XYZ file of C-alpha atoms in Angstrom:
701
model
C 5.123 -43.596 6.631
C 8.604 -45.383 5.241
C 8.787 -48.534 2.673
C 10.247 -50.212 4.560
C 7.932 -50.074 7.551
C 4.628 -50.467 5.235
C 6.136 -53.951 4.150
C 6.381 -54.571 7.301
C 3.121 -53.835 8.785
C 1.889 -55.623 5.732
C 3.000 -59.040 6.756
C 2.993 -57.951 10.392
C -1.418 -58.064 9.438
C -0.647 -61.361 7.735
C 0.308 -62.897 10.614
C -2.170 -60.858 13.090
C -4.641 -62.606 10.396
C -3.149 -66.272 10.888
C -3.171 -66.389 14.736
C -6.446 -64.777 14.905
C -8.283 -68.397 14.935
C -6.252 -69.937 17.480
C -6.571 -67.128 19.837
C -10.701 -67.314 19.639
C -10.093 -71.270 20.469
C -6.877 -70.272 23.140
C -8.671 -67.481 24.769
C -9.043 -69.118 28.839
C -5.871 -70.573 28.705
C -3.958 -67.242 27.710
C -6.112 -65.111 29.605
C -3.922 -65.511 32.641
C -1.192 -64.833 30.169
C -2.880 -61.825 29.076
C -3.225 -60.127 32.128
C 0.234 -60.533 33.317
C 1.514 -58.785 29.242
C -1.415 -56.202 29.821
C 0.192 -55.394 33.761
C 3.863 -55.447 32.112
C 2.615 -52.766 29.274
C -0.006 -50.308 30.901
C 2.599 -48.738 33.062
C 4.379 -47.619 29.531
C 1.037 -46.719 27.502
C -0.185 -44.816 30.485
C 3.242 -42.844 30.772
C 3.141 -39.946 28.490
C -0.473 -39.364 29.800
C 0.473 -39.462 33.238
C 3.604 -37.257 32.281
C 1.432 -34.376 30.934
C -1.708 -35.497 34.398
C 1.215 -34.316 36.319
C 2.079 -31.024 34.804
C -1.417 -30.392 34.341
C -1.986 -30.941 38.676
C 0.462 -28.226 39.005
C -1.406 -25.030 40.068
C 2.113 -23.210 38.470
C 1.317 -24.343 35.412
C -1.842 -21.689 35.964
C 0.836 -18.736 37.229
C 3.142 -18.989 34.637
C 0.288 -19.217 32.153
C -1.293 -16.331 32.885
C 1.976 -14.636 33.013
C 2.635 -15.216 29.666
C -0.795 -14.358 28.549
C -0.794 -10.500 29.972
C 2.741 -10.362 28.376
C 0.975 -10.497 25.132
C -2.082 -8.537 25.951
C 0.250 -5.817 26.851
C 2.259 -6.827 23.421
C -1.077 -5.791 21.550
C -2.267 -2.646 23.148
C 1.508 -1.555 22.378
C 1.770 -2.590 19.318
C -2.057 -1.460 18.582
C -1.507 2.142 20.182
C 1.097 2.714 18.086
C -1.145 1.411 14.584
C -3.115 4.277 15.626
C -0.728 6.547 16.248
C 0.766 5.852 12.580
C -3.089 5.970 10.889
C -3.312 9.422 12.587
C 0.164 11.113 11.786
C -0.160 9.836 7.624
C -4.213 11.409 7.842
C -2.835 14.808 9.506
C 0.516 14.711 6.823
C -2.285 14.436 4.161
C -4.421 16.906 5.742
C -1.049 19.271 5.617
C -0.567 19.088 2.050
C -4.116 19.622 1.484
C -3.811 22.958 3.302
C 0.315 23.465 1.795
C -1.041 22.706 -2.172
C -4.153 25.669 -1.263
C -1.543 27.793 -0.057
C 0.534 27.215 -3.152
C -2.597 27.143 -5.698
C -3.586 30.290 -4.297
C -0.170 32.288 -4.484
C -0.538 30.618 -7.808
C -3.512 32.643 -8.646
C -2.198 36.132 -7.605
C 0.442 35.148 -9.586
C -1.687 33.994 -12.304
C -3.972 37.998 -12.325
C -0.160 39.916 -12.463
C 0.174 38.465 -15.346
C -2.742 39.385 -16.906
C -1.582 43.235 -15.586
C 1.706 42.547 -17.373
C 0.030 41.144 -20.289
C -1.853 44.326 -20.410
C 1.118 46.517 -20.284
C 2.809 44.445 -23.267
C -0.560 44.809 -25.477
C -0.587 48.881 -24.806
C 2.927 49.834 -24.268
C 1.021 52.630 -22.612
C -2.177 51.971 -20.501
C -4.225 54.863 -19.369
C -5.205 55.085 -15.404
C -8.711 54.021 -16.084
C -7.458 51.100 -18.349
C -5.955 49.880 -15.161
C -9.318 50.010 -13.235
C -11.300 48.704 -15.429
C -8.682 45.960 -16.349
C -9.021 44.966 -12.332
C -12.403 45.793 -11.800
C -12.961 43.230 -14.454
C -11.168 40.173 -12.786
C -13.457 40.622 -9.334
C -10.964 40.177 -7.353
C -12.906 40.551 -4.228
C -15.113 37.354 -5.246
C -12.345 35.400 -7.078
C -8.968 35.691 -5.007
C -11.060 37.230 -2.412
C -7.711 38.565 0.956
C -5.877 40.948 -1.755
C -4.727 43.969 -0.777
C -4.688 45.571 -4.141
C -3.101 45.218 -7.347
C -0.879 48.064 -8.931
C 1.319 49.424 -11.259
C 4.842 51.371 -10.155
C 6.434 53.201 -12.579
C 10.477 53.395 -12.855
C 11.067 56.949 -13.367
C 15.612 57.667 -13.764
C 17.335 60.753 -12.482
C 16.297 63.415 -14.024
C 12.320 62.940 -14.558
C 11.297 63.021 -10.820
C 9.545 66.980 -11.501
C 8.534 66.233 -15.451
C 6.653 63.095 -13.435
C 5.497 64.699 -10.998
C 3.612 67.430 -13.230
C 2.200 65.106 -15.320
C 0.362 63.196 -12.317
C -0.847 66.494 -10.862
C -2.202 68.024 -14.722
C -4.701 65.031 -14.269
C -6.561 65.487 -11.238
C -4.323 64.886 -8.184
C -2.497 68.744 -7.319
C -1.766 67.466 -4.251
C 0.794 64.135 -5.970
C 4.706 63.981 -4.685
C 6.666 61.152 -4.440
C 7.168 59.775 -0.913
C 9.504 59.397 1.073
C 11.561 62.559 -0.264
C 14.922 62.963 -1.353
C 17.747 62.509 -3.728
C 18.004 59.649 -5.289
C 19.605 57.568 -8.782
C 16.784 56.286 -9.837
C 13.062 56.545 -7.968
C 10.275 54.575 -8.507
C 6.216 55.716 -7.939
C 2.703 53.684 -7.225
C 1.510 55.658 -10.579
C -2.168 53.116 -10.409
C -3.778 51.035 -7.132
C -6.680 49.194 -7.680
C -9.149 49.716 -5.379
C -8.136 53.344 -5.207
C -9.779 54.139 -1.424
C -9.300 53.748 1.392
C -5.823 52.261 2.943
C -5.035 52.446 -0.594
C -4.607 56.309 -1.071
C -1.512 56.246 1.854
C 0.650 53.904 -0.793
C -0.377 56.523 -3.765
C 2.846 57.537 -4.718
C 5.274 55.944 -2.745
C 8.758 55.432 -4.252
C 9.205 51.633 -3.187
C 12.561 50.885 -4.242
C 13.635 53.382 -2.002
C 12.305 51.008 0.722
C 15.805 47.803 0.328
C 13.688 44.498 1.373
C 11.340 46.144 -1.407
C 14.528 46.953 -3.646
C 15.799 42.926 -3.212
C 12.571 41.855 -4.743
C 11.676 43.965 -6.936
C 15.529 43.700 -8.785
C 14.978 40.085 -8.455
C 11.347 40.015 -10.259
C 13.320 42.255 -13.025
C 16.444 40.142 -13.386
C 14.928 37.036 -13.508
C 11.442 37.840 -15.609
C 9.199 36.165 -12.792
C 7.467 37.076 -10.313
C 9.363 37.351 -6.759
C 7.854 37.564 -3.371
C 9.443 40.340 -1.175
C 10.534 39.425 3.059
C 7.847 40.520 5.592
C 7.653 44.113 5.961
C 4.987 46.449 7.324
C 2.728 48.443 4.024
C 2.469 52.290 4.335
C -1.311 51.358 3.701
C -0.980 50.677 7.520
C -2.701 53.331 8.906
C -1.213 52.053 12.875
C -4.526 50.493 13.802
C -5.017 46.487 14.126
C -1.660 46.809 12.060
C -0.730 43.689 10.720
C 2.828 42.208 9.336
C 2.343 42.045 5.117
C 4.643 41.155 1.714
C 4.054 42.422 -1.663
C 4.823 40.519 -5.201
C 5.977 42.213 -8.334
C 6.395 41.308 -11.511
C 8.372 42.944 -14.106
C 6.648 44.916 -17.340
C 9.336 46.075 -19.607
C 8.925 48.612 -22.683
C 7.778 47.617 -25.656
C 9.734 46.668 -28.925
C 12.859 46.504 -26.132
C 14.905 43.036 -25.687
C 14.827 40.914 -22.782
C 16.476 38.207 -23.526
C 19.591 38.601 -21.482
C 19.921 40.922 -16.961
C 21.389 43.634 -18.967
C 18.796 43.910 -21.378
C 15.920 43.380 -18.563
C 17.668 46.451 -16.620
C 17.851 48.441 -19.705
C 13.792 47.779 -20.789
C 12.593 48.004 -17.078
C 9.431 50.198 -17.647
C 7.899 48.824 -13.625
C 6.163 46.451 -12.387
C 3.064 45.247 -11.536
C 2.574 44.300 -8.311
C -0.374 43.110 -5.302
C -0.009 44.193 -1.236
C -0.594 41.454 0.577
C -1.975 41.797 4.965
C -0.875 38.280 6.084
C -3.803 37.882 8.503
C -6.070 38.759 5.874
C -4.620 37.227 3.412
C -4.307 33.334 4.935
C -7.884 34.442 7.140
C -9.357 33.857 3.423
C -7.154 31.210 2.054
C -8.049 29.211 5.365
C -11.387 29.904 6.101
C -12.948 26.452 6.565
C -14.850 26.595 10.395
C -14.458 22.682 10.099
C -10.486 22.354 9.951
C -8.504 20.271 11.727
C -5.407 21.353 11.071
C -3.795 24.744 12.146
C -1.563 26.631 10.342
C 2.038 29.230 11.557
C 3.307 30.853 8.641
C 6.841 32.094 9.217
C 9.131 34.051 6.543
C 12.103 31.427 6.222
C 13.425 30.106 9.351
C 10.620 28.933 11.925
C 11.339 31.538 14.588
C 9.443 33.627 16.758
C 10.575 37.056 15.165
C 9.826 35.597 11.535
C 6.115 34.789 12.320
C 4.166 35.332 9.281
C 0.343 34.485 10.216
C -1.087 32.288 12.867
C -4.267 30.505 12.286
C -5.099 30.100 16.091
C -4.112 31.692 18.982
C -4.874 28.979 21.382
C -2.361 27.219 23.664
C -3.763 23.384 23.368
C 0.053 21.192 22.469
C -1.055 19.642 19.633
C 0.164 16.748 19.236
C 1.066 16.164 15.639
C 3.834 18.844 14.225
C 4.719 18.675 10.732
C 7.393 21.676 9.044
C 6.781 22.699 4.691
C 8.664 24.374 3.270
C 7.306 26.750 0.988
C 9.887 28.348 -2.582
C 7.160 30.840 -3.740
C 8.341 33.724 -6.494
C 12.534 32.828 -5.309
C 11.590 33.807 -1.764
C 11.381 30.812 1.302
C 8.321 30.552 3.238
C 8.133 27.476 6.460
C 4.778 26.143 6.873
C 4.197 24.562 10.203
C 0.450 21.918 10.485
C -0.852 20.981 13.706
C -2.749 19.179 14.682
C -5.923 20.911 16.828
C -8.064 19.069 19.240
C -10.777 18.239 16.447
C -8.288 15.511 14.868
C -6.763 14.718 17.851
C -10.236 14.138 19.039
C -11.829 12.539 15.413
C -8.458 9.743 15.483
C -8.855 8.839 18.733
C -10.122 5.018 19.786
C -10.108 3.826 22.301
C -9.744 -0.029 20.885
C -5.998 -0.252 22.198
C -7.972 0.275 26.110
C -10.515 -2.581 25.176
C -7.473 -4.341 24.230
C -5.786 -3.704 27.059
C -8.631 -4.037 29.846
C -10.798 -7.119 27.321
C -7.030 -9.229 27.454
C -6.252 -8.657 30.926
C -9.911 -10.271 31.974
C -9.477 -12.697 29.183
C -6.351 -13.710 30.742
C -7.550 -13.915 34.259
C -10.771 -15.366 33.133
C -8.260 -18.324 31.896
C -5.795 -18.146 34.746
C -9.092 -19.441 37.059
C -9.980 -22.161 34.564
C -6.480 -23.567 34.951
C -5.819 -23.101 37.999
C -9.384 -24.751 39.002
C -8.753 -27.281 36.391
C -5.676 -27.790 38.432
C -7.388 -28.754 41.137
C -9.893 -30.529 40.328
C -7.531 -33.570 38.103
C -7.492 -36.054 40.698
C -11.484 -35.901 40.689
C -11.082 -36.391 36.999
C -8.707 -39.584 36.672
C -11.372 -41.454 38.074
C -12.659 -40.672 34.955
C -10.219 -41.819 32.753
C -9.637 -45.371 34.456
C -13.904 -45.294 33.727
C -12.801 -44.635 30.228
C -10.136 -47.466 30.041
C -13.101 -49.879 30.619
C -14.328 -48.554 26.884
C -11.374 -49.735 24.834
C -12.711 -52.923 23.711
C -16.337 -50.530 22.485
C -13.633 -48.132 20.705
C -12.044 -50.520 19.020
C -15.380 -51.582 17.450
C -16.069 -47.564 16.543
C -12.478 -47.523 14.949
C -13.866 -49.632 11.860
C -16.329 -46.991 11.417
C -14.455 -43.794 10.970
C -13.904 -42.832 7.744
C -10.246 -43.642 6.347
C -7.944 -46.473 7.831
C -6.941 -46.686 11.294
C -3.625 -48.273 11.399
C -1.324 -49.742 14.076
C 2.337 -50.826 14.129
C 5.247 -52.122 15.849
C 8.817 -49.712 15.444
C 11.224 -52.036 14.692
C 9.745 -55.301 14.392
C 9.855 -58.183 11.518
C 6.722 -58.398 11.352
C 5.118 -54.683 12.594
C 0.963 -54.508 11.991
C -0.984 -55.349 14.613
C -4.364 -53.322 13.052
C -5.731 -52.108 10.356
C -9.260 -51.249 9.278
C -11.619 -51.745 6.731
C -10.841 -48.282 5.524
C -8.157 -49.345 3.463
C -11.030 -51.444 0.806
C -12.798 -47.908 0.131
C -8.950 -45.758 -0.354
C -7.351 -48.000 -2.564
C -9.929 -50.767 -3.156
C -8.395 -53.644 -1.818
C -9.366 -55.594 1.646
C -7.441 -55.375 4.761
C -7.237 -58.797 4.469
C -4.999 -58.798 1.049
C -2.606 -56.932 3.331
C -2.181 -58.708 5.914
C -1.472 -62.273 4.026
C 0.942 -60.256 1.749
C 0.094 -60.404 -1.174
C -0.144 -56.823 -1.888
C 2.014 -53.741 -0.625
C 0.673 -50.729 0.706
C 3.793 -48.804 -0.709
C 3.080 -50.006 -4.510
C 0.050 -47.575 -3.904
C 1.983 -44.701 -3.194
C 2.476 -42.715 -6.258
C 6.454 -43.354 -7.335
C 7.135 -39.180 -6.796
C 6.500 -39.106 -2.573
C 8.228 -42.685 -1.405
C 11.182 -41.393 -0.434
C 8.925 -38.393 0.814
C 6.243 -40.457 2.671
C 9.549 -42.305 3.808
C 11.244 -39.896 5.086
C 8.799 -38.262 6.872
C 7.738 -41.216 8.951
C 11.538 -41.932 9.477
C 12.147 -38.356 11.041
C 9.098 -38.421 13.302
C 10.137 -42.284 14.631
C 13.354 -40.250 15.594
C 11.956 -37.437 17.312
C 10.320 -39.223 18.589
C 6.911 -36.479 17.373
C 3.526 -36.259 15.773
C 3.816 -36.553 12.558
C 1.140 -35.240 9.153
C 1.546 -35.476 5.705
C -0.447 -35.844 2.209
C 0.568 -37.357 -0.405
C -0.611 -39.537 -3.579
C -1.656 -43.042 -4.324
C -2.792 -44.612 -7.638
C -5.700 -47.153 -6.432
C -5.923 -50.860 -8.090
C -8.383 -49.186 -10.416
C -5.513 -46.674 -11.279
C -7.575 -44.022 -10.341
C -4.934 -41.218 -8.606
C -6.166 -39.803 -4.607
C -4.760 -37.385 -2.836
C -4.192 -39.069 1.154
C -3.793 -37.151 4.567
C -1.753 -39.923 6.581
C -0.974 -38.521 10.641
C 0.337 -40.422 12.854
C 1.867 -40.293 16.428
C 5.009 -41.914 17.565
C 4.153 -43.262 21.136
C 8.042 -44.662 23.586
C 8.111 -47.037 26.282
C 9.126 -46.885 29.973
C 12.517 -46.751 28.475
C 11.821 -44.163 26.201
C 12.366 -46.471 23.290
C 10.012 -45.654 19.988
C 7.635 -48.730 20.425
C 4.017 -47.944 18.236
C 3.140 -46.115 15.367
C -0.482 -45.360 15.582
C -1.980 -43.552 12.520
C -4.736 -42.684 10.145
C -5.059 -42.888 6.375
C -7.590 -40.145 5.220
C -8.916 -39.287 1.526
C -8.198 -36.301 1.076
C -8.721 -35.836 -2.757
C -12.051 -33.434 -3.269
C -10.179 -30.761 -0.475
C -7.679 -31.319 -2.629
C -9.364 -30.264 -6.069
C -11.310 -27.884 -3.932
C -8.017 -26.111 -3.351
C -6.503 -26.255 -6.571
C -9.828 -24.596 -8.186
C -9.852 -21.826 -5.258
C -6.123 -20.788 -6.018
C -6.724 -20.750 -9.706
C -9.784 -18.517 -8.886
C -8.280 -16.069 -6.897
C -5.442 -16.106 -9.579
C -6.172 -16.221 -12.593
C -8.706 -14.694 -14.739
C -11.347 -17.156 -15.449
C -12.169 -15.721 -18.778
C -8.442 -15.553 -20.295
C -6.881 -18.286 -17.625
C -3.873 -15.227 -17.676
C -2.717 -14.034 -14.136
C -5.122 -11.740 -12.372
C -4.119 -8.447 -10.958
C -3.203 -9.865 -7.534
C -1.098 -12.495 -9.137
C 0.296 -9.550 -11.692
C 1.301 -7.690 -8.760
C 2.859 -10.798 -6.580
C 5.048 -10.850 -9.978
C 5.374 -7.024 -10.593
C 6.726 -7.342 -6.446
C 9.332 -9.736 -7.432
C 10.409 -8.373 -10.184
C 10.949 -5.356 -8.932
C 13.212 -6.977 -6.561
C 15.071 -8.993 -8.645
C 15.893 -5.884 -10.610
C 16.993 -4.300 -7.719
C 19.733 -6.619 -7.348
C 20.995 -7.440 -10.771
C 20.638 -3.765 -12.103
C 19.039 -4.282 -15.086
C 16.087 -2.373 -16.511
C 12.453 -3.524 -17.616
C 9.384 -2.858 -18.091
C 5.930 -2.550 -18.323
C 3.447 -1.989 -21.327
C -0.400 -1.564 -19.788
C -2.579 -2.119 -23.217
C -6.299 -1.310 -23.868
C -8.154 -2.117 -26.436
C -9.585 0.159 -28.555
C -13.853 0.590 -29.445
C -14.050 -2.737 -27.668
C -17.153 -1.621 -26.292
C -18.708 -1.006 -30.140
C -18.123 -4.720 -30.650
C -19.669 -5.703 -27.269
C -23.057 -3.684 -27.946
C -22.881 -4.283 -32.051
C -22.474 -8.171 -31.381
C -22.475 -9.487 -27.773
C -20.905 -10.168 -25.153
C -20.012 -13.248 -25.764
C -18.220 -11.933 -28.939
C -16.561 -9.459 -26.794
C -15.322 -12.586 -25.211
C -14.189 -14.341 -28.128
C -11.842 -11.370 -29.076
C -10.591 -10.950 -25.108
C -9.294 -14.841 -25.416
C -7.900 -13.899 -28.874
C -6.202 -10.880 -27.652
C -4.621 -12.926 -24.529
C -3.301 -15.967 -27.228
C -1.815 -13.406 -29.492
C -0.300 -11.524 -26.355
C 1.458 -15.128 -25.387
C 2.984 -15.758 -28.605
C 4.604 -12.146 -29.423
C 6.201 -12.408 -25.200
C 9.437 -14.352 -23.517
C 8.588 -17.496 -21.594
C 9.742 -14.968 -18.643
C 7.392 -12.527 -19.275
C 4.729 -12.089 -17.811
C 1.319 -11.237 -19.639
C -1.853 -10.468 -17.592
C -5.486 -9.412 -17.840
C -6.153 -6.549 -15.481
C -9.996 -6.527 -16.201
C -12.675 -5.678 -18.595
C -10.387 -4.367 -22.222
C -7.257 -3.779 -20.184
C -3.742 -6.523 -20.336
C -0.412 -5.458 -18.715
C 2.257 -7.181 -19.717
C 5.523 -7.407 -17.343
C 9.008 -7.297 -19.487
C 12.709 -8.305 -17.152
C 16.099 -8.048 -17.973
C 15.912 -5.560 -21.399
C 19.235 -4.223 -19.895
C 21.874 -2.014 -18.186
C 20.361 1.403 -19.715
C 16.859 2.756 -19.395
C 17.548 3.814 -22.856
C 18.229 0.034 -23.525
C 15.035 -1.238 -21.488
C 12.970 1.723 -23.445
C 14.512 0.173 -27.029
C 13.692 -3.100 -26.491
C 10.270 -2.539 -24.833
C 9.524 -0.527 -27.572
C 10.234 -2.899 -30.258
C 8.164 -5.316 -28.592
C 5.349 -2.720 -28.179
C 5.040 -1.864 -31.921
C 5.129 -5.550 -32.275
C 2.224 -6.242 -30.239
C 0.448 -3.389 -32.144
C 0.485 -5.013 -35.414
C -1.114 -8.203 -33.860
C -3.058 -6.512 -32.027
C -4.136 -4.828 -35.108
C -5.187 -7.430 -37.637
C -8.697 -8.282 -37.855
C -10.796 -10.260 -35.260
C -13.095 -13.685 -37.222
C -15.737 -14.359 -35.286
C -17.897 -15.878 -36.874
C -19.566 -14.358 -40.304
C -18.192 -11.094 -38.744
C -14.767 -9.695 -39.344
C -14.085 -6.732 -36.354
C -10.905 -4.124 -36.154
C -9.833 -3.533 -33.091
C -6.901 -1.504 -32.275
C -5.186 -1.346 -29.344
C -3.578 1.703 -27.649
C 0.072 1.126 -25.655
C 1.452 3.019 -22.471
C 4.419 1.891 -21.069
C 7.089 2.411 -18.445
C 10.330 1.587 -17.219
C 11.971 0.368 -14.247
C 14.590 -0.856 -12.150
C 14.759 -1.937 -8.643
C 11.887 0.169 -5.830
C 12.730 3.155 -7.250
C 9.090 3.221 -7.611
C 6.427 1.131 -6.104
C 3.762 -1.824 -7.406
C 1.110 0.943 -8.032
C 3.080 3.774 -8.915
C 4.295 2.058 -12.348
C 0.456 0.124 -12.690
C -0.280 4.593 -12.872
C 2.725 5.712 -14.942
C 1.953 3.166 -16.826
C -1.705 3.247 -17.513
C -1.463 7.509 -17.599
C 1.200 6.700 -20.929
C -1.643 4.223 -21.980
C -3.797 7.566 -22.411
C -1.678 9.811 -23.438
C -1.572 6.786 -26.339
C -5.113 7.016 -26.989
C -5.262 10.828 -26.714
C -3.034 11.295 -29.184
C -5.224 8.766 -31.456
C -5.537 5.497 -30.726
C -3.543 2.611 -32.448
C 0.187 3.412 -30.925
C 2.506 3.021 -28.073
C 3.299 6.252 -26.022
C 6.143 6.041 -22.890
C 5.678 7.354 -19.583
C 8.038 10.573 -18.796
C 8.687 12.358 -15.884
C 6.324 15.787 -14.856
C 8.705 18.310 -13.944
C 9.086 19.536 -10.492
C 8.065 21.698 -8.269
C 10.494 24.199 -8.319
C 10.585 24.067 -12.132
C 7.132 25.303 -12.256
C 7.074 27.877 -9.894
C 10.886 28.890 -10.938
């Protein structure tokens, strides 16, 4: 309430006390006057209630409420449907990424098997058929990498050496051996070794893959890049015409020992041949995605996802998938497109009946609420009789007010002495009985904390101007000097002309509640041992710092600190000693940083520091963070005195710089954590900066 209103209220209490005795003996004389005055005041008092009752008496209100609640129910239903669809899509994307990683990983495994074959040639220079058979047999590809058609070696044969080569192979016990298809070519190749050397693979013995344009393109790409290369889709020579499948090949070049191959021209001169693997796509991918319980199907296309480029489809069902995602895969210098589609198992698992329950349950509640309002409107007249009876108990209510916790008051707005009533609860609240306020000996305004008086006055003045309810919390100081928190709630009542007439309210002591709120806030956002911000407050401040960095364009850094060998202190000296060390670590960290920086305890012996405004470039920020990090290393490495014991616990620090929202708060923490573990791996008691890992394209070439 305003300062002037409070002072006027006190003066009015004094006037009310002075007139109390005279009113007692002159009550009979004033009965008639009181009755006439009450008759004049009753319409003004009842006007707001009558208006409200008139509104509730209208059945149209029930229909309006029904319309609003139906709209809200439909909105909530649509939101829940959208939310469940979003979650299902996230789950689908996650499953698709897993399948993608599975396929990429398997192809990398096949490449590694070929690299082993290339390494065999590099080590021996010349590999015999028996040695190649022994090498492939030791790989146990049928068990380790099922789905591969074979592993072989194709020899490059220059022009003029073809007949000599054929005689040499025939002398090994293959009298029918010949390079095919027949023809006079500048250079030939021949599949010399292929394991397992049986079944379909016998058809490929002696085949010149270099004569086929599709295979030759992949072979030349492998030769010139010195990397594994995948071909476009082909029909393998192993196909017999029955159960024919689309296939592809993976090549890895083999160069002659002792010849340089550091340039493209040198590689072409030094080329001996290729280790390679042919794949029947259906056989391969059926093994890779051999999971009967899978929830995601795959269609694999060679380059663009067009029907003529289809390599493999995990299901032939005509089911129209609800979720579809295309992933571009770069492998062996060649592009595939994997189309992942949800199957009925996934869609059944992610489907929820909750949106329908919200819709139909909400509509049922809406109708129930409508029925209550509608029936209530029809019975308002009967309720008015009850209201009239309640008005007769007004005197009893006034007596009851004195037992209400806190101080109940009524003030007349705009009068020179406005206060009409003040309960005895003011004595427990301020330590001063109501009679002293009425007599003017003390003023309630004087008990309000000086910093809160202006706010209280403005709030009450605004409520009077708007004819509204106000609810405000502020501090008072009792006659004993104790500081208390109170909550004042008041309501402005207008007369029939719309002028503010009465200010009624209640003042309650909320000191204990405020103390509990402060304690809960501290427990929620601060570490109880060190008093530092905990993980929740850290993430909140980190989000704010990322936003500030995004606006300013300046870099910051995150330091992730873990105390080395801290467990030894706990195990040898006890957890109380460990808590003392953690407290000292917190004090040393606070003494090392700026006031604008944030030091927090993440948990256990882990601490995180947010450094802001370190510079306009990543290098500048890294330099500033590194300087502070080494300063912290020196401080935390100093011994800790625990009674008679002197303990050593050095830190390992990981640093990750940031600028804006390029990385999320959680990702930034993970980066700093990863850098910290690299510092530990490097020998502890040191600082390590996070470095981005190489991209997938860089890893696969």
